[in-house]
Short mmCIF file of C-alpha atoms in Angstrom, two decimals:
data_model
loop_
_atom_site.label_atom_id
_atom_site.label_comp_id
_atom_site.label_asym_id
_atom_site.label_seq_id
_atom_site.Cartn_x
_atom_site.Cartn_y
_atom_site.Cartn_z
CA GLU O 1 0.00 0.00 0.00
CA ARG O 2 2.74 2.44 0.99
CA ARG O 3 4.81 1.53 -2.06
CA GLU O 4 1.81 2.08 -4.36
CA ARG O 5 1.20 5.50 -2.81
CA HIS O 6 4.84 6.44 -3.33
CA GLU O 7 4.79 5.23 -6.94
CA ASP O 8 1.58 7.16 -7.64
CA ARG O 9 3.04 10.37 -6.24
CA ARG O 10 6.32 9.91 -8.08
CA GLY O 11 4.50 9.11 -11.30
CA ALA O 12 2.21 12.13 -11.03
CA GLU O 13 5.12 14.46 -10.28
CA ASP O 14 7.22 13.05 -13.14
CA HIS O 15 4.36 13.48 -15.64
CA ASP O 16 3.75 17.03 -14.38
CA HIS O 17 7.41 18.06 -14.61
CA LEU O 18 7.55 16.74 -18.18
CA GLY O 19 4.46 18.72 -19.15
CA ARG O 20 2.17 15.69 -19.41
CA HIS O 21 -0.44 17.30 -17.19
CA ASP O 22 -3.43 15.20 -18.29
CA ALA O 23 -1.55 12.00 -17.46
CA ALA O 24 -0.46 13.51 -14.12
CA VAL O 25 -4.07 14.39 -13.26
CA ALA O 26 -5.23 10.85 -14.06
CA VAL O 27 -2.56 9.29 -11.82
CA GLN O 28 -3.22 11.69 -8.97
CA GLN O 29 -6.99 11.30 -9.16
CA ARG O 30 -6.47 7.57 -8.58
CA ALA O 31 -4.31 8.42 -5.56
CA VAL O 32 -7.06 10.70 -4.18
CA ALA O 33 -9.70 8.01 -4.69
CA ARG O 34 -7.54 5.44 -2.90
CA ALA O 35 -6.93 7.83 0.01
CA ARG O 36 -10.65 8.60 0.32
CA ALA O 37 -11.42 4.87 0.47
CA THR O 38 -8.70 3.86 2.91
CA GLU O 39 -7.84 6.93 5.02
CA PRO O 40 -10.54 9.65 4.86
CA ASN O 41 -9.92 12.74 7.00
CA SER O 42 -6.18 12.09 7.06
CA ASP O 43 -2.98 13.90 6.17
CA LEU O 44 -2.64 11.44 3.31
CA LEU O 45 -5.89 12.60 1.70
CA GLY O 46 -5.10 16.28 2.32
CA GLN O 47 -1.68 15.95 0.70
CA ALA O 48 -3.10 13.97 -2.25
CA LEU O 49 -5.69 16.68 -2.89
CA GLY O 50 -3.03 19.36 -2.55
CA LEU O 51 -0.81 17.73 -5.16
CA LEU O 52 -3.80 17.30 -7.48
CA ALA O 53 -4.51 21.03 -7.10
CA VAL O 54 -0.90 21.95 -7.94
CA ILE O 55 -1.07 19.80 -11.09
CA ARG O 56 -4.36 21.48 -12.04
CA ILE O 57 -2.62 24.87 -11.76
CA ASP O 58 0.16 23.64 -14.07
CA GLN O 59 -2.53 22.28 -16.39
CA GLY O 60 -4.06 25.74 -16.65
CA ARG O 61 -7.27 24.79 -14.80
CA PRO O 62 -7.38 27.19 -11.82
CA ALA O 63 -11.09 26.52 -11.13
CA TYR O 64 -10.39 22.81 -10.65
CA ALA O 65 -7.31 23.69 -8.61
CA GLU O 66 -9.30 25.98 -6.33
CA ALA O 67 -11.87 23.24 -5.67
CA ALA O 68 -9.13 20.75 -4.81
CA PHE O 69 -7.34 23.21 -2.51
CA VAL O 70 -10.61 23.96 -0.68
CA GLN O 71 -11.29 20.24 -0.23
CA ALA O 72 -7.72 19.70 0.98
CA ASN O 73 -8.12 22.51 3.49
CA GLU O 74 -11.34 21.03 4.88
CA VAL O 75 -9.54 17.72 5.47
CA LEU O 76 -6.43 19.33 6.96
CA ILE O 77 -8.50 21.42 9.39
CA LYS O 78 -10.00 18.19 10.74
CA VAL O 79 -6.52 16.72 11.17
CA HIS O 80 -4.52 19.72 12.44
CA GLY O 81 -7.12 22.22 13.63
CA HIS O 82 -7.76 25.57 12.04
CA ASP O 83 -4.66 27.36 13.30
CA SER O 84 -1.82 25.43 11.68
CA ARG O 85 0.83 26.30 9.11
CA VAL O 86 -0.31 23.65 6.63
CA VAL O 87 -3.87 25.00 6.73
CA ALA O 88 -2.62 28.57 6.22
CA LEU O 89 -0.44 27.52 3.28
CA THR O 90 -3.25 25.57 1.60
CA LEU O 91 -5.60 28.52 2.10
CA ALA O 92 -3.06 30.83 0.46
CA ASN O 93 -2.84 28.44 -2.50
CA ALA O 94 -6.65 28.47 -2.80
CA ALA O 95 -6.48 32.28 -2.79
CA THR O 96 -3.96 32.22 -5.64
CA ALA O 97 -6.18 29.88 -7.68
CA ALA O 98 -9.14 32.24 -7.12
CA ARG O 99 -7.04 35.23 -8.21
CA GLN O 100 -6.06 33.46 -11.42
CA GLN O 101 -9.76 33.27 -12.27
CA GLY O 102 -10.31 36.98 -11.68
CA LYS O 103 -12.04 36.45 -8.31
CA TYR O 104 -9.99 39.20 -6.73
CA GLN O 105 -12.07 40.00 -3.65
CA VAL O 106 -12.45 36.30 -2.79
CA SER O 107 -8.70 35.94 -3.22
CA ALA O 108 -7.91 38.97 -1.02
CA ASP O 109 -10.23 37.69 1.73
CA ARG O 110 -8.59 34.26 1.72
CA TYR O 111 -5.12 35.77 1.93
CA ALA O 112 -6.36 37.86 4.87
CA GLU O 113 -7.63 34.71 6.59
CA CYS O 114 -4.24 33.07 6.05
CA LEU O 115 -2.47 36.06 7.62
CA ALA O 116 -4.89 35.96 10.57
CA ILE O 117 -4.06 32.29 11.18
CA LEU O 118 -0.33 32.99 11.11
CA ALA O 119 -0.79 35.98 13.46
CA ARG O 120 -2.74 33.87 15.97
CA MET O 121 0.06 31.31 15.85
CA GLY O 122 2.66 33.96 16.72
CA GLU O 123 4.10 34.30 13.19
CA PRO O 124 5.84 30.88 12.99
CA ASP O 125 6.89 31.55 9.37
CA PRO O 126 7.60 35.26 8.79
CA PHE O 127 8.66 34.63 5.20
CA LEU O 128 5.32 32.98 4.41
CA SER O 129 3.57 35.98 5.96
CA ALA O 130 5.57 38.39 3.81
CA GLN O 131 4.89 36.37 0.66
CA THR O 132 1.18 36.24 1.50
CA ARG O 133 1.10 40.03 1.92
CA GLN O 134 2.73 40.38 -1.51
CA GLN O 135 0.10 38.18 -3.10
CA ARG O 136 -2.75 39.86 -1.23
CA ALA O 137 -1.51 43.24 -2.46
CA ILE O 138 -1.95 42.08 -6.06
CA ALA O 139 -5.49 40.82 -5.38
CA LEU O 140 -6.42 44.04 -3.55
CA ASP O 141 -5.04 46.17 -6.38
CA TYR O 142 -7.15 44.39 -8.99
CA ALA O 143 -10.16 44.51 -6.66
CA GLY O 144 -9.84 48.31 -6.64
CA HIS O 145 -8.42 48.75 -3.09
CA ARG O 146 -5.28 50.61 -4.14
CA GLU O 147 -4.23 52.17 -0.82
CA GLU O 148 -4.66 48.93 1.11
CA ALA O 149 -2.72 47.14 -1.63
CA LEU O 150 0.15 49.62 -1.30
CA ALA O 151 0.23 49.18 2.47
CA GLU O 152 0.47 45.37 2.20
CA ALA O 153 3.13 45.55 -0.52
CA ARG O 154 5.18 48.08 1.50
CA THR O 155 5.07 45.87 4.61
CA ALA O 156 6.22 42.85 2.60
CA ALA O 157 9.01 44.75 0.84
CA ASP O 158 10.29 46.23 4.13
CA TRP O 159 10.44 42.78 5.76
CA MET O 160 12.24 41.26 2.76
CA LYS O 161 14.72 44.15 2.74
CA ALA O 162 15.46 43.69 6.44
CA LYS O 163 15.78 39.90 6.41
CA LEU O 164 16.98 38.70 2.99
CA PRO O 165 20.38 39.15 1.29
CA GLU O 166 20.62 42.10 -1.07
CA ALA O 167 20.97 39.88 -4.16
CA ASP O 168 18.06 37.58 -3.27
CA PRO O 169 15.56 37.70 -6.18
CA ARG O 170 12.64 37.53 -3.75
CA ARG O 171 13.80 40.71 -2.07
CA MET O 172 14.21 42.43 -5.44
CA GLY O 173 10.82 41.15 -6.57
CA ALA O 174 9.09 42.52 -3.49
CA GLN O 175 10.54 45.99 -4.08
CA VAL O 176 9.67 45.87 -7.78
CA GLY O 177 6.14 44.78 -6.88
CA TYR O 178 5.68 47.74 -4.54
CA ASP O 179 7.09 50.24 -7.04
CA TRP O 180 4.82 48.79 -9.73
CA LEU O 181 1.77 49.32 -7.53
CA VAL O 182 2.88 52.90 -6.88
CA MET O 183 2.91 53.51 -10.62
CA ARG O 184 -0.49 51.81 -11.06
CA SER O 185 -1.98 53.91 -8.29
CA GLY O 186 -1.64 57.06 -10.42
CA ARG O 187 1.75 58.17 -9.09
CA THR O 188 3.26 57.32 -12.48
CA GLU O 189 6.39 59.45 -12.35
CA GLU O 190 7.29 58.39 -8.80
CA GLY O 191 6.74 54.70 -9.58
CA ALA O 192 8.67 54.89 -12.86
CA ARG O 193 11.67 56.52 -11.14
CA ALA O 194 11.65 53.83 -8.46
CA LEU O 195 11.42 51.03 -11.04
CA ALA O 196 14.31 52.59 -12.95
CA ALA O 197 16.34 52.51 -9.73
CA ASP O 198 15.50 48.79 -9.43
CA ALA O 199 16.81 48.07 -12.92
CA ASP O 200 20.52 47.34 -12.41
CA PRO O 201 20.15 44.48 -9.88
CA ILE O 202 17.32 43.01 -11.97
CA ILE O 203 19.47 43.15 -15.12
CA ALA O 204 22.35 41.49 -13.24
CA ASP O 205 19.98 38.84 -11.87
CA VAL O 206 18.61 38.01 -15.32
CA ALA O 207 22.08 37.84 -16.83
CA SER O 208 23.43 35.60 -14.06
CA ARG O 209 20.54 33.14 -14.30
CA ALA O 210 20.36 32.85 -18.08
CA LEU O 211 22.38 29.60 -18.13
CA THR O 212 20.14 27.10 -16.36
CA PRO O 213 17.19 28.87 -14.68
CA SER O 214 14.55 26.90 -12.80
CA GLN O 215 10.91 27.21 -13.87
CA ALA O 216 10.10 29.27 -10.75
CA ASN O 217 13.01 31.64 -11.40
CA VAL O 218 11.97 32.06 -15.03
CA ARG O 219 8.46 33.17 -14.01
CA ARG O 220 9.79 35.47 -11.30
CA LEU O 221 12.42 37.06 -13.54
CA LYS O 222 9.98 37.56 -16.41
CA LEU O 223 7.53 39.37 -14.13
CA ASN O 224 10.30 41.57 -12.74
CA MET O 225 11.65 42.30 -16.23
CA ASP O 226 8.25 43.26 -17.62
CA ARG O 227 7.56 45.68 -14.79
CA VAL O 228 11.00 47.25 -14.77
CA MET O 229 11.02 47.64 -18.57
CA ILE O 230 7.78 49.64 -18.42
CA GLY O 231 9.23 51.76 -15.63
CA LEU O 232 12.42 52.44 -17.60
CA TYR O 233 10.51 53.52 -20.67
CA GLU O 234 8.16 55.70 -18.59
CA ALA O 235 11.24 57.29 -16.99
CA GLY O 236 12.78 57.91 -20.41
CA ASP O 237 15.73 55.56 -19.77
CA MET O 238 15.78 54.03 -23.25
CA GLU O 239 19.34 52.66 -23.00
CA ARG O 240 18.69 50.34 -20.05
CA GLY O 241 15.19 49.58 -21.30
CA PHE O 242 16.67 48.40 -24.60
CA ARG O 243 19.23 46.23 -22.83
CA LEU O 244 16.61 44.64 -20.60
CA ALA O 245 14.36 43.97 -23.62
CA GLN O 246 17.28 42.10 -25.22
CA LEU O 247 17.81 40.05 -22.07
CA ALA O 248 14.13 39.15 -22.02
CA MET O 249 14.40 37.73 -25.53
CA GLU O 250 17.85 36.21 -25.08
CA THR O 251 16.91 34.41 -21.89
CA GLU O 252 14.25 32.56 -23.89
CA ALA O 253 16.71 31.89 -26.70
CA GLY O 254 19.41 30.90 -24.22
CA ARG O 255 17.18 28.29 -22.59
CA ALA O 256 16.36 26.85 -26.02
CA ALA O 257 20.02 26.79 -26.99
CA ALA O 258 20.93 25.20 -23.66
CA ALA O 259 18.35 22.47 -24.17
CA LEU O 260 19.64 21.84 -27.70
CA THR O 261 23.22 21.69 -26.46
CA GLU O 262 22.26 19.23 -23.74
CA ARG O 263 20.65 16.95 -26.31
CA ARG O 264 23.72 17.13 -28.51
CA ALA O 265 25.90 16.45 -25.47
CA ALA O 266 24.92 12.78 -25.74
CA GLY O 267 27.91 12.52 -28.07
CA SER O 268 30.18 14.40 -25.68
CA GLU O 269 30.34 12.51 -22.42
CA SER O 270 32.36 15.14 -20.58
CA LEU O 271 29.92 17.95 -21.37
CA ALA O 272 26.89 15.78 -20.60
CA ASP O 273 28.42 14.84 -17.26
CA LEU O 274 29.18 18.45 -16.38
CA LEU O 275 25.65 19.52 -17.30
CA ARG O 276 24.16 16.84 -15.06
CA GLN O 277 26.45 17.98 -12.24
CA ARG O 278 25.43 21.61 -12.85
CA GLN O 279 21.77 20.63 -12.68
CA ASP O 280 22.33 18.74 -9.42
CA LEU O 281 24.27 21.66 -7.93
CA GLY O 282 21.50 24.06 -8.94
CA ALA O 283 18.90 21.87 -7.26
CA ALA O 284 21.03 21.62 -4.11
CA ARG O 285 21.42 25.41 -4.10
CA GLU O 286 17.64 25.88 -4.37
CA LYS O 287 17.16 23.44 -1.47
CA ALA O 288 19.73 25.27 0.67
CA ASN O 289 18.08 28.60 -0.13
CA ALA O 290 14.65 27.25 0.86
CA ALA O 291 16.08 25.99 4.17
CA TYR O 292 17.69 29.38 4.82
CA LEU O 293 14.48 31.28 4.07
CA ALA O 294 12.49 28.98 6.35
CA SER O 295 14.91 29.74 9.20
CA VAL O 296 14.77 33.54 8.90
CA GLY O 297 13.16 35.06 11.96
CA GLY O 298 13.84 31.95 14.06
CA ASP O 299 16.95 30.68 15.83
CA ALA O 300 19.82 33.05 14.95
CA ALA O 301 22.52 30.37 15.25
CA LYS O 302 20.66 28.06 12.88
CA THR O 303 20.12 30.89 10.41
CA ALA O 304 23.84 31.72 10.51
CA GLN O 305 24.69 28.07 9.88
CA LEU O 306 22.30 27.85 6.95
CA THR O 307 23.67 31.14 5.57
CA GLU O 308 27.13 29.59 5.43
CA ALA O 309 25.73 26.47 3.80
CA LEU O 310 24.00 28.62 1.17
CA LYS O 311 27.24 30.51 0.49
CA ALA O 312 29.02 27.19 0.01
CA ARG O 313 26.39 26.06 -2.51
CA ASP O 314 26.68 29.40 -4.32
CA GLY O 315 30.43 28.84 -4.53
CA GLU O 316 29.96 25.35 -5.97
CA VAL O 317 27.55 26.63 -8.62
CA ALA O 318 29.88 29.51 -9.52
CA ALA O 319 32.84 27.12 -9.79
CA MET O 320 30.90 24.80 -12.10
CA ASP O 321 29.75 27.73 -14.26
CA ALA O 322 33.38 28.88 -14.51
CA ARG O 323 34.44 25.37 -15.55
CA LEU O 324 31.71 25.19 -18.20
CA GLU O 325 32.76 28.58 -19.53
CA ARG O 326 36.43 27.56 -19.58
CA ASP O 327 36.05 24.09 -21.08
CA PHE O 328 33.01 24.66 -23.30
CA PRO O 329 32.89 28.39 -24.16
CA ASN O 330 30.44 27.91 -27.03
CA TYR O 331 27.86 26.54 -24.63
CA ARG O 332 27.95 29.69 -22.53
CA VAL O 333 27.82 31.93 -25.60
CA LEU O 334 24.70 30.17 -26.85
CA ALA O 335 23.00 30.02 -23.47
CA ALA O 336 23.72 33.60 -22.38
CA PRO O 337 24.69 35.93 -25.25
CA GLN O 338 25.89 39.43 -24.45
CA THR O 339 23.52 42.36 -24.91
CA LEU O 340 24.22 45.39 -27.07
CA THR O 341 23.94 49.07 -26.28
CA LEU O 342 21.72 51.19 -28.51
CA ALA O 343 24.84 52.57 -30.25
CA GLU O 344 26.25 49.08 -30.84
CA ALA O 345 22.92 47.85 -32.19
CA GLN O 346 22.73 50.84 -34.56
CA ALA O 347 26.30 50.22 -35.74
CA SER O 348 25.51 46.56 -36.35
CA LEU O 349 22.44 47.50 -38.38
CA ASP O 350 24.48 50.02 -40.37
CA ARG O 351 27.08 47.33 -41.23
CA PHE O 352 24.29 44.96 -42.28
CA CYS O 353 22.76 47.61 -44.54
CA GLU O 354 26.18 48.30 -46.13
CA THR O 355 26.65 44.56 -46.76
CA ILE O 356 23.37 44.12 -48.63
CA ALA O 357 23.54 47.47 -50.46
#
């Protein structure tokens, strides 16, 4: 029984990661049915419903996802009580699914309920609270509550700034999110100037992650790039706006080139081996970062220990990237091409025109 449950979960996750969402849903629905029959009102059923909901999100079916998250929450409340972290997290996921359907007020209310649970528990996960405030700010903004949205986004950005490393993309994203809401609130010039000030670290972040970005990082970086690009153009900073627009396109092209190179690496054992190692190191770095973030606001000694572990993982990733660049320079060129300035782009176009004239 336990082995079958494990195989079902592994199978559903594998199908989902490979983009075979319909197959993943079918496998996970069987797992939910088995849990309902054997262990109703259990963690097992709550987790099975939660995974089904996540797959439904990836499938592009937020209404189905919302229903599954709500059912999971009802089960988890029976198991853990209303005031528990797992209930708060599932409620926040249900709020996100509602927001994706345009149910902004419902979404904002659910995020508020999640924050109330965490507050009653004494803020056991400050990072989750800050993330929830970020998400609630978006829902409030689209529901027409601009000032309340700004207040939530400011609180989240201030916490991220105080607790997370300067280069952490979550910290940058929180600040970009606040500045974006400032611009949307009618304070266009103020918001545009602030977004322009955010541009350099965002550009550096995009450039540094162009080699092998995770799916979550791709979504986060794209959102940050889109917002900052609009701010740069509104502020009249065409040079950096042009560079960021190139990065937005080249990151997509770089990922495609990287995937093509990996496939071709079947005939080059050394490159294939290094790419697998780079992927493993990236995954380990993401895991270390998640552990660090979960510790923020808790035991200071543990946080310090996890900070050192994260730095070590960063060093390993950097060393592997340096080795790839040294031993296989064409791979890096394809995966992360250099951007041009406006003047360089114009000169390149001029040379092209002279060639075909």
